[in-house]
Coordinates of C-alpha atoms and ligand atoms in Angstrom, one line a residue:
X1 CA -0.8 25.3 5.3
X2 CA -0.3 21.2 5.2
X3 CA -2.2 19.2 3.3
X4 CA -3.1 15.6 4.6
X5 CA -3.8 13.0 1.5
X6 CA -4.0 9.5 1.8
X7 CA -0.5 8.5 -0.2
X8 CA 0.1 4.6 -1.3
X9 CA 3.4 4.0 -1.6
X10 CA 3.6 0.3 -3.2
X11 CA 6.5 -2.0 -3.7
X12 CA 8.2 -2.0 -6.6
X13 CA 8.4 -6.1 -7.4
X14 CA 12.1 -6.9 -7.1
X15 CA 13.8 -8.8 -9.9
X16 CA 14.0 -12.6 -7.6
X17 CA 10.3 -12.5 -7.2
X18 CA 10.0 -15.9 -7.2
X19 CA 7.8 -18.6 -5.9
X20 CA 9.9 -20.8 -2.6
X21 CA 7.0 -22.0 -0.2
X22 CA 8.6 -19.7 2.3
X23 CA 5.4 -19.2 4.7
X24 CA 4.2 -21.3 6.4
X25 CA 0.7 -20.6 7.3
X26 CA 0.5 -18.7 4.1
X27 CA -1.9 -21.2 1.9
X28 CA -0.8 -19.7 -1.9
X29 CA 2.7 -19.3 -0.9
X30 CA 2.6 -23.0 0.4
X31 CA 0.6 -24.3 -2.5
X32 CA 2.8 -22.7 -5.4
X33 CA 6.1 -23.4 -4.0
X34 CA 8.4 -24.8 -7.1
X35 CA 5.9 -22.9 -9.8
X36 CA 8.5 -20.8 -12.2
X37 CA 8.1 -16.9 -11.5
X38 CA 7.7 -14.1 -14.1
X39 CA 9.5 -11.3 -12.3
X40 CA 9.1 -8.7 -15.3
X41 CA 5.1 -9.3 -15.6
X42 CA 4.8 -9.4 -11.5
X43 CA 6.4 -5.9 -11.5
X44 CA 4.3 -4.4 -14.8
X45 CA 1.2 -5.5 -12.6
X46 CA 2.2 -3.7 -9.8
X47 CA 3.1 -0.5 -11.9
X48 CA -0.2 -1.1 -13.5
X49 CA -1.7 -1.0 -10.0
X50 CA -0.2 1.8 -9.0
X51 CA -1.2 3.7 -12.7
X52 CA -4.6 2.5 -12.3
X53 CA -5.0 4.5 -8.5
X54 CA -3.3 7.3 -10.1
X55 CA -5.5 8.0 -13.3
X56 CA -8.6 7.8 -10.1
X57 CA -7.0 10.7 -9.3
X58 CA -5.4 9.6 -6.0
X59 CA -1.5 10.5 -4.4
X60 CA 1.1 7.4 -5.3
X61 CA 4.7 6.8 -3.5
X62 CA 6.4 3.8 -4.2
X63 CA 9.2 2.1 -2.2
X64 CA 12.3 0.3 -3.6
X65 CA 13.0 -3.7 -3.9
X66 CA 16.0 -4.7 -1.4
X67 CA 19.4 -5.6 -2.3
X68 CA 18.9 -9.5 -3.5
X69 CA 20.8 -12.1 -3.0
X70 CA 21.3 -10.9 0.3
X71 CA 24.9 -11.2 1.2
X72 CA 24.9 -10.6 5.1
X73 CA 22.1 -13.0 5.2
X74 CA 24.4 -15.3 3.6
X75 CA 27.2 -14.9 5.1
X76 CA 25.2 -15.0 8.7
X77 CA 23.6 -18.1 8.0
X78 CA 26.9 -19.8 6.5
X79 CA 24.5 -20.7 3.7
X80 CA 26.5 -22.4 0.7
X81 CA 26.1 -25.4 -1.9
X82 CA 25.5 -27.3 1.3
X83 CA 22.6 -25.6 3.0
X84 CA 18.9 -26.4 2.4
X85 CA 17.1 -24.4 -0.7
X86 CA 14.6 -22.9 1.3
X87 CA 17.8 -20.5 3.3
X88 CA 19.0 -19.8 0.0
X89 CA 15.9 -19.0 -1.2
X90 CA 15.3 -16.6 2.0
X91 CA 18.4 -15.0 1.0
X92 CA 17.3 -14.1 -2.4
X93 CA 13.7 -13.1 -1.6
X94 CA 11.9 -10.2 -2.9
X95 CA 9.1 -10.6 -0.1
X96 CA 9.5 -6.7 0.5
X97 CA 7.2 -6.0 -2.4
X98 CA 4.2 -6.2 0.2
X99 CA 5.1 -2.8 2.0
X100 CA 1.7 -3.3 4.0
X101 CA 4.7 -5.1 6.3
X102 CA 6.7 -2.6 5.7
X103 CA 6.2 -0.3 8.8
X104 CA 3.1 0.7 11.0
X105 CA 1.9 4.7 10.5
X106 CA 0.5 6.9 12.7
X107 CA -0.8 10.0 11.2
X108 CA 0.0 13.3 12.5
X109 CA -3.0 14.2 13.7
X110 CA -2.9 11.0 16.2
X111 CA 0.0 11.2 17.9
X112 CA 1.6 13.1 20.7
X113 CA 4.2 15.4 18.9
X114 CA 2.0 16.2 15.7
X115 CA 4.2 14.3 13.6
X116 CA 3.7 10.9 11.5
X117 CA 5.2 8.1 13.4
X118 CA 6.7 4.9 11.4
X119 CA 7.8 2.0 13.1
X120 CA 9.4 -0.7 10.6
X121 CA 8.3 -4.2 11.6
X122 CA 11.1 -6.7 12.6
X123 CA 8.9 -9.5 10.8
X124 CA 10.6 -12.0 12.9
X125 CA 8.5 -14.8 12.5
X126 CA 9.7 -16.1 9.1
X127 CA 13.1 -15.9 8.1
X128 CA 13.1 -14.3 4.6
X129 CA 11.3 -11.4 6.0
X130 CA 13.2 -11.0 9.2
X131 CA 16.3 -9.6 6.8
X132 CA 14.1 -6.8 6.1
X133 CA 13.9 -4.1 8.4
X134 CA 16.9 -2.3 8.5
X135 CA 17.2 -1.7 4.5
X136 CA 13.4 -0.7 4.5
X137 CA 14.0 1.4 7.2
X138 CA 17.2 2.8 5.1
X139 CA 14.4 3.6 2.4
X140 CA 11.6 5.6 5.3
X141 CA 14.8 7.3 6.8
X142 CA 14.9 9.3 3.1
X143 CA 11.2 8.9 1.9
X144 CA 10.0 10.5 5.3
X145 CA 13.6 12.7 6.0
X146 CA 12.1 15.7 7.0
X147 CA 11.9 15.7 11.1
X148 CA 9.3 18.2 11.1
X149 CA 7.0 16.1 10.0
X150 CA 8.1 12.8 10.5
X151 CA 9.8 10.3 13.0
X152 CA 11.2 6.9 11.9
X153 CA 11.7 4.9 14.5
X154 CA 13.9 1.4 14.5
X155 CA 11.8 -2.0 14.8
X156 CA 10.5 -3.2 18.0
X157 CA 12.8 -5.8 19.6
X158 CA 12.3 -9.1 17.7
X159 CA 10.8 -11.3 20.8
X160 CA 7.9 -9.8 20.0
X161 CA 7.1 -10.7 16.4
X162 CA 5.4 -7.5 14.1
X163 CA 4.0 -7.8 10.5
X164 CA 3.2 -3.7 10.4
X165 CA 0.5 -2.6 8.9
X166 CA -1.0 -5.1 7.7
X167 CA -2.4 -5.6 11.1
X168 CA -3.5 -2.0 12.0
X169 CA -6.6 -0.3 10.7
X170 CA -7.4 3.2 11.5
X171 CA -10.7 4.9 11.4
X172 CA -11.6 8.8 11.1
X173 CA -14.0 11.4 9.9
X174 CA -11.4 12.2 7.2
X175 CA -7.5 11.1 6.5
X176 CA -6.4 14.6 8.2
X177 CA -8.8 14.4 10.7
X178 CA -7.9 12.8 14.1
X179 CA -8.1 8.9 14.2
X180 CA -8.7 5.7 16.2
X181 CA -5.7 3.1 15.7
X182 CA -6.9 -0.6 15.7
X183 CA -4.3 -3.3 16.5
X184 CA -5.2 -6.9 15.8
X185 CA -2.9 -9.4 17.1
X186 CA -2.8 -13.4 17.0
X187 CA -2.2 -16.0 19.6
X188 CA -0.6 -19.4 18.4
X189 CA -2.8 -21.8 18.8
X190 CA -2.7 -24.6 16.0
X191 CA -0.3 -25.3 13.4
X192 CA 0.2 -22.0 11.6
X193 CA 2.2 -19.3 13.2
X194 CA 0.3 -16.2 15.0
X195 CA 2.6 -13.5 13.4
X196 CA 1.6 -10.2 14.8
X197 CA 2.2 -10.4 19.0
X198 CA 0.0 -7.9 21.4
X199 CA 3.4 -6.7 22.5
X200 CA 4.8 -5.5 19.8
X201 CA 1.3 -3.7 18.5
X202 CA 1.3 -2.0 22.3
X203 CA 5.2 -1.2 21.7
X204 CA 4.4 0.5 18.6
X205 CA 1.5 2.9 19.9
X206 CA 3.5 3.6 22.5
X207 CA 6.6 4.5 20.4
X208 CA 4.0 7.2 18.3
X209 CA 2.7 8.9 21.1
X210 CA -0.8 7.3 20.6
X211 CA -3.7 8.5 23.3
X212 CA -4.3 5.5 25.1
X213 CA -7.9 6.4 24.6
X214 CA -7.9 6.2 21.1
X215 CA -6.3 2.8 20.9
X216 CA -7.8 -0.6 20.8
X217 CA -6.1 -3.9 20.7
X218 CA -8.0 -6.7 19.5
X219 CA -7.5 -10.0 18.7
X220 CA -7.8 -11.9 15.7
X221 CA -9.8 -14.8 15.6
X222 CA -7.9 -18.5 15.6
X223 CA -10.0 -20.2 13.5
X224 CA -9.0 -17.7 10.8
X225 CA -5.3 -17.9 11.3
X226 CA -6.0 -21.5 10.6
X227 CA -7.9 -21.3 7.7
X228 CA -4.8 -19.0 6.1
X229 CA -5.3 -15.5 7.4
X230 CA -1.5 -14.9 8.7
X231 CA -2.4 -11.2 8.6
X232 CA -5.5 -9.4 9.3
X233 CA -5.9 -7.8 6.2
X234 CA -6.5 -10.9 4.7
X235 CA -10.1 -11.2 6.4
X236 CA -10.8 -7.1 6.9
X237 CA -9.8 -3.5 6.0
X238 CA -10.9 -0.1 7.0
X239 CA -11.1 3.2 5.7
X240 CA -11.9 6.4 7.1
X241 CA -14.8 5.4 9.1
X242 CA -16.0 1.7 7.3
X243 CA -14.8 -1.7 8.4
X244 CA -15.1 -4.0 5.3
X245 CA -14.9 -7.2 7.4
X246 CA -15.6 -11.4 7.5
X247 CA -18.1 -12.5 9.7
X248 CA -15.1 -14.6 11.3
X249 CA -12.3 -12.1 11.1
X250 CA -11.9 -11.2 15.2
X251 CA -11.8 -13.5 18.1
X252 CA -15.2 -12.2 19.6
X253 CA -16.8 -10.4 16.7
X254 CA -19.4 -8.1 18.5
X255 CA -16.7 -7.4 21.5
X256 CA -14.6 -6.4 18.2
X257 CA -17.7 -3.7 17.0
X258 CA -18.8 -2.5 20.3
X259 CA -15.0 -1.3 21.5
X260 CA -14.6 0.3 18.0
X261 CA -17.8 2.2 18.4
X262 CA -17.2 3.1 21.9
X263 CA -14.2 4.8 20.7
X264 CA -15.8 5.6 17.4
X265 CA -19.6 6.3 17.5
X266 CA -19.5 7.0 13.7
X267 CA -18.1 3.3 12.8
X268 CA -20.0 1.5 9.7
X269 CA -19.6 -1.9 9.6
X270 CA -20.0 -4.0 5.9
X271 CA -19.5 -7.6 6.9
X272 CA -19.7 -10.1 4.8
X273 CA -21.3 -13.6 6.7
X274 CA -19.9 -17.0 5.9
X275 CA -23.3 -18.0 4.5
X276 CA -22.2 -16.1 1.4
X277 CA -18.7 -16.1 1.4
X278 CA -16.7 -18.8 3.5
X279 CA -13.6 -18.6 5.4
X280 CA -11.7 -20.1 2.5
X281 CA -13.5 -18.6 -0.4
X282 CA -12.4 -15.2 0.8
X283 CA -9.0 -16.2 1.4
X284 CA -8.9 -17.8 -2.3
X285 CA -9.9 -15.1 -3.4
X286 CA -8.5 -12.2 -1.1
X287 CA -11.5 -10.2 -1.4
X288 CA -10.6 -8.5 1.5
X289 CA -7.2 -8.0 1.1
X290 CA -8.7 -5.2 -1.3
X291 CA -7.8 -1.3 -1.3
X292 CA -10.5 0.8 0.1
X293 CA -10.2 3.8 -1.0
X294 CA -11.8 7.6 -0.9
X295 CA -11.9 8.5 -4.0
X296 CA -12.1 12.4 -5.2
X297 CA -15.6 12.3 -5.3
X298 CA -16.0 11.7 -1.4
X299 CA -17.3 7.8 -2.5
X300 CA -15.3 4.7 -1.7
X301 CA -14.0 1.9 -4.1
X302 CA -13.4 -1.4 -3.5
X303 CA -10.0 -2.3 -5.3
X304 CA -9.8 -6.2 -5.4
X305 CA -7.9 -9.0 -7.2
X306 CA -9.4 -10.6 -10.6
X307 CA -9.4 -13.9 -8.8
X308 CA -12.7 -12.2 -6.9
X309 CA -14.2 -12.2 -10.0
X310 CA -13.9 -15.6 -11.0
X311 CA -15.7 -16.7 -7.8
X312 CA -19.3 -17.1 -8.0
X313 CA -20.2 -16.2 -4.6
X314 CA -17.6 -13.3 -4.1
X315 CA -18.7 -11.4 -6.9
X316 CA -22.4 -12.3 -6.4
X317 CA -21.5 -11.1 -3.0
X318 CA -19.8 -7.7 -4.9
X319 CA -23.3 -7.1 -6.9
X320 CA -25.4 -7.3 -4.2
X321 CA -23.6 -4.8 -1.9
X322 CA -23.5 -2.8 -4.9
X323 CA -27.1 -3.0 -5.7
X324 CA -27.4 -1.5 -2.2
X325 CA -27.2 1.4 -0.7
X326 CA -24.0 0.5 1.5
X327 CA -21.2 3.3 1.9
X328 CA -18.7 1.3 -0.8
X329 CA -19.5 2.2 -4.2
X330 CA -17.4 0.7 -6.5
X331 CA -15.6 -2.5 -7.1
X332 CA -12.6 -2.6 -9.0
X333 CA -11.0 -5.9 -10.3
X334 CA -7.1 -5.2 -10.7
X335 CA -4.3 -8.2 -12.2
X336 CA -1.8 -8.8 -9.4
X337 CA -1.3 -12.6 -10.0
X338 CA 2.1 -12.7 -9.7
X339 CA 1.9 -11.1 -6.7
X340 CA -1.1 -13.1 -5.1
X341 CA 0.7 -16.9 -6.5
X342 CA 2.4 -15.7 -3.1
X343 CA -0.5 -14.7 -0.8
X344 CA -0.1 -11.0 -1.8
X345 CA -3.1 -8.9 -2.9
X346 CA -3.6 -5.5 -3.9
X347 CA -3.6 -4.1 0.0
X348 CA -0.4 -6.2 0.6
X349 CA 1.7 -4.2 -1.7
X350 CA 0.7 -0.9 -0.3
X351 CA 1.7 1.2 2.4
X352 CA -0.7 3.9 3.6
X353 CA 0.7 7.1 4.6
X354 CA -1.4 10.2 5.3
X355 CA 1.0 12.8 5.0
X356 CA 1.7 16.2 2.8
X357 CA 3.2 15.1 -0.5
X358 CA 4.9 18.1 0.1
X359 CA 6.8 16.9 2.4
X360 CA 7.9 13.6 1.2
X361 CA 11.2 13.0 -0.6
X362 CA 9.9 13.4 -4.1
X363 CA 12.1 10.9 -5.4
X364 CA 9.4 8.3 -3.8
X365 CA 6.3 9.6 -5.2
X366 CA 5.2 8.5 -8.8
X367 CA 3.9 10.5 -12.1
X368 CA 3.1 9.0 -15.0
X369 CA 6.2 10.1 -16.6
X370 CA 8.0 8.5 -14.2
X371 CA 5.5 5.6 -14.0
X372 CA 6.6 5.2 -17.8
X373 CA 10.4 5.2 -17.0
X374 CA 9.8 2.6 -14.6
X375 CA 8.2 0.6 -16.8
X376 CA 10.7 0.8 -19.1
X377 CA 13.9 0.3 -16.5
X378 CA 11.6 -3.2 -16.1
X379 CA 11.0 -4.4 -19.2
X380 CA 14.4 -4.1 -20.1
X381 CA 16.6 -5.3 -17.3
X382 CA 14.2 -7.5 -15.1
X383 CA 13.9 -11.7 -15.7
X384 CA 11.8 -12.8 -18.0
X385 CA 11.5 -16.0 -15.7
X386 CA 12.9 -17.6 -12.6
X387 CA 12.7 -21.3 -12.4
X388 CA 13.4 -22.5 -8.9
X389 CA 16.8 -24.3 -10.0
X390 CA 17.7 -21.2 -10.6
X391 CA 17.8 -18.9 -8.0
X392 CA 21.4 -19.6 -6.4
X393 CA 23.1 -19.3 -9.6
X394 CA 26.0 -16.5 -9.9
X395 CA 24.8 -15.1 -13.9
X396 CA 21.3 -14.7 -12.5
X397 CA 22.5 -13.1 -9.1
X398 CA 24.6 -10.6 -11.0
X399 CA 21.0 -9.5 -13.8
X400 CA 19.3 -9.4 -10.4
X401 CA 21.6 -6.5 -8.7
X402 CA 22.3 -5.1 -12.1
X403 CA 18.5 -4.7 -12.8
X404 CA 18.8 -3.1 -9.3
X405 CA 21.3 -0.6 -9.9
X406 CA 19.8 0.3 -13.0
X407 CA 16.3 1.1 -11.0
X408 CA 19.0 3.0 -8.1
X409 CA 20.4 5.2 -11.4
X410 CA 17.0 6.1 -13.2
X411 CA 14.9 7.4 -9.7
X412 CA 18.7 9.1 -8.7
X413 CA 19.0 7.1 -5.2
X414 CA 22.2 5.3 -5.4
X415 CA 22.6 5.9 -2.3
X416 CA 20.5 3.2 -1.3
X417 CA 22.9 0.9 -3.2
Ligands
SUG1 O1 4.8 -12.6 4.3 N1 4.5 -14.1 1.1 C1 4.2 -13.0 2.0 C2 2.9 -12.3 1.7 C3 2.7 -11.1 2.5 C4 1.3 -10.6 2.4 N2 1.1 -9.4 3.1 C5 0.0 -9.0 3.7 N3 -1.0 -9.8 4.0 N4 -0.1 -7.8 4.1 C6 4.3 -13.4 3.5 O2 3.8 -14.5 3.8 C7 6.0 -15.8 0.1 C8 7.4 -15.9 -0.3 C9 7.7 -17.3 -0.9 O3 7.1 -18.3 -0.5 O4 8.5 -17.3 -1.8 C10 5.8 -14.6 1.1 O5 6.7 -14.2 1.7

């Protein structure tokens, strides 16, 4: 008999993490473009992320950084000492830390042929991201081998652009239970880029088998793309059947409720009103680009960056919800700073899958053995520090695919080498 968990499966911080102003749109990213990185602390955080869900007591996969400097995109782009830093830089990103654009997942118990359905998103839109897919989907093709359970699919053509998961919620009595899937797509409309395109979303739950009854496709608002929400989950996140939201987050907010309930009557909704946290305070401070997560004991926790705590009004915000008698009962503060110098919170550098641990490639799923091993694989072979001059240079490309390899060696997947 399966069992369905809830597994995270975060990204491993590569050994280029580093800071290049690649996203435009993307206000941190923009903002801390030139800073010098700390690769080694970025990817301790994340392990310490990943420990911290753990020790709660919940299921923990992990997926690999990308081969970096990216030789095909090199070679494609004809980049050399000639071509702009910022197509070098794209070249050497390590952008695929935030697996919540990783892929889109249906749950078994959603689609058509009973199995989980993974789409990898073509990430078109920006060009350090675009180089993605097919090595991600290298990783899901082992992770998630076993057809009996699972189908990988190959991303949707790129003229429709799709940022994965990080624009899909899903709500349901339980993780095993049968869900509704939530797309939110953008429309450009100002001078940041609307990422996520109705088309692909609509692609995707057709690919999985969705029932067309219990999809919904709904559109984010502008105003919040132009504050710096490039991604939904930067102004709401949902979990089993709560939608932890901004007052702002969807084009027509009550339209945005009502379909949801229609489809599923049990929906709570927690929003936070710009009166107490603005449009830019909760993109400052990512409070929504949290983990919400059932924990053991049937309650939900908030888990959300430090940087929420250091915000008068968002944690005021925090203590009053708490101080309530609202369906989230905890909020946990977690140290991703490395990550979110780059507009990546907690929920950017996970990817949800409910699924059988069982029948995952165990090679993906963490233990804190293993969790330790990592740690140490990191703290010996990953940069101290990347200053922007840098990244281009042949000694540091050659520590940045040895670190690699050694990662490949210790977790046995040289294959993916
Ligand atoms: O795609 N930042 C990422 C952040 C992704 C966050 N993901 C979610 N919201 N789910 C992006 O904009 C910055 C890289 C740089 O500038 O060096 C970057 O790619």
């Amino acid at each position: 008999m399966s069992k369905l968990v809830e597994i995270n499966f975060d990204g491993i911080v590569g050994p280029s993490h580093n800071y290049a102003g690649l996203s435009l749109g993307n206000i941190a990213s923009v903002s801390h473009k030139g800073d010098p990185s700390y690769p080694r602390a970025a990817a301790l955080q994340g392990i310490g992320k990943m420990r911290g869900n753990m020790g709660r007591g919940l299921a923990q996969g992990f997926l690999l950084p990308l081969p970096r400097p990216n030789e095909e995109t090199l070679r494609r782009l004809a980049v050399d000492a000639t071509a702009n830093r910022a197509l070098l830089a794209a070249a050497w990103s390590a952008s695929s830390m935030w697996t919540a654009n990783a892929a889109t997942v249906s749950p078994a118990p959603d689609t058509a042929d009973g199995r989980c359905h993974l789409t990898p998103a073509n990430l078109v839109t920006m060009v350090h991201r675009a180089q993605e897919w097919r090595d991600t989907k290298a990783q899901l093709d082992i992770a998630f081998g076993d057809s009996k359970h699972f189908a990988v699919h190959d991303a949707v053509p790129p003229s429709f652009g799709d940022e994965g998961a990080a624009n899909h919620m899903r709500f349901c009595e339980g993780h095993d239970a049968k869900g509704v899937e939530v797309f939110v797509y953008g429309r450009p409309s100002g001078k940041f880029p609307a990422r996520q395109h109705e088309q692909a979303s609509r692609a995707v739950a057709r690919l999985h088998g969705l029932d067309p009854e219990r999809c919904l496709f709904i559109e984010q608002n502008p105003l919040a793309i132009e504050a710096g929400a490039f991604h939904n989950d930067v102004v709401s996140v949902a979990n089993e059947r709560v939608l932890f939201t901004h007052e702002e987050a969807f084009a027509d907010q009550q339209g945005a409720y009502d379909a949801i309930r229609d489809a599923f009557p049990a929906l709570e909704v927690v929003e936070v009103p710009s009166s107490a946290v603005s449009l830019a305070e909760a993109i400052k401070t990512y409070l929504f680009n949290a983990q919400l997560l059932t924990l053991p004991s049937g309650e939900m926790a908030l888990v959300v960056p430090e940087e929420c705590r250091e915000s008068a009004a968002v944690w005021s915000w925090c203590e009053g919800m708490l101080a309530s008698n609202g369906p989230i009962r905890h909020v946990i503060p977690v140290d991703v700073r490395q990550s979110m110098a780059n507009g990546g919170g907690p929920a950017c550098l996970r990817l949800r899958v409910v699924a059988d641990p069982a029948t995952v490639d165990p090679r993906f799923l963490l233990d804190d053995a293993k969790a330790e091993r990592l740690e140490d694989v990191i703290a010996e072979h990953w940069p101290e520090q990347i200053d922007p001059s840098d990244i281009g240079s042949e000694p540091l490309a050659r520590s940045v695919r040895n670190a690699r390899s050694k990662l490949l060696e210790m977790l046995d997947l040289r294959e993916l080498g």
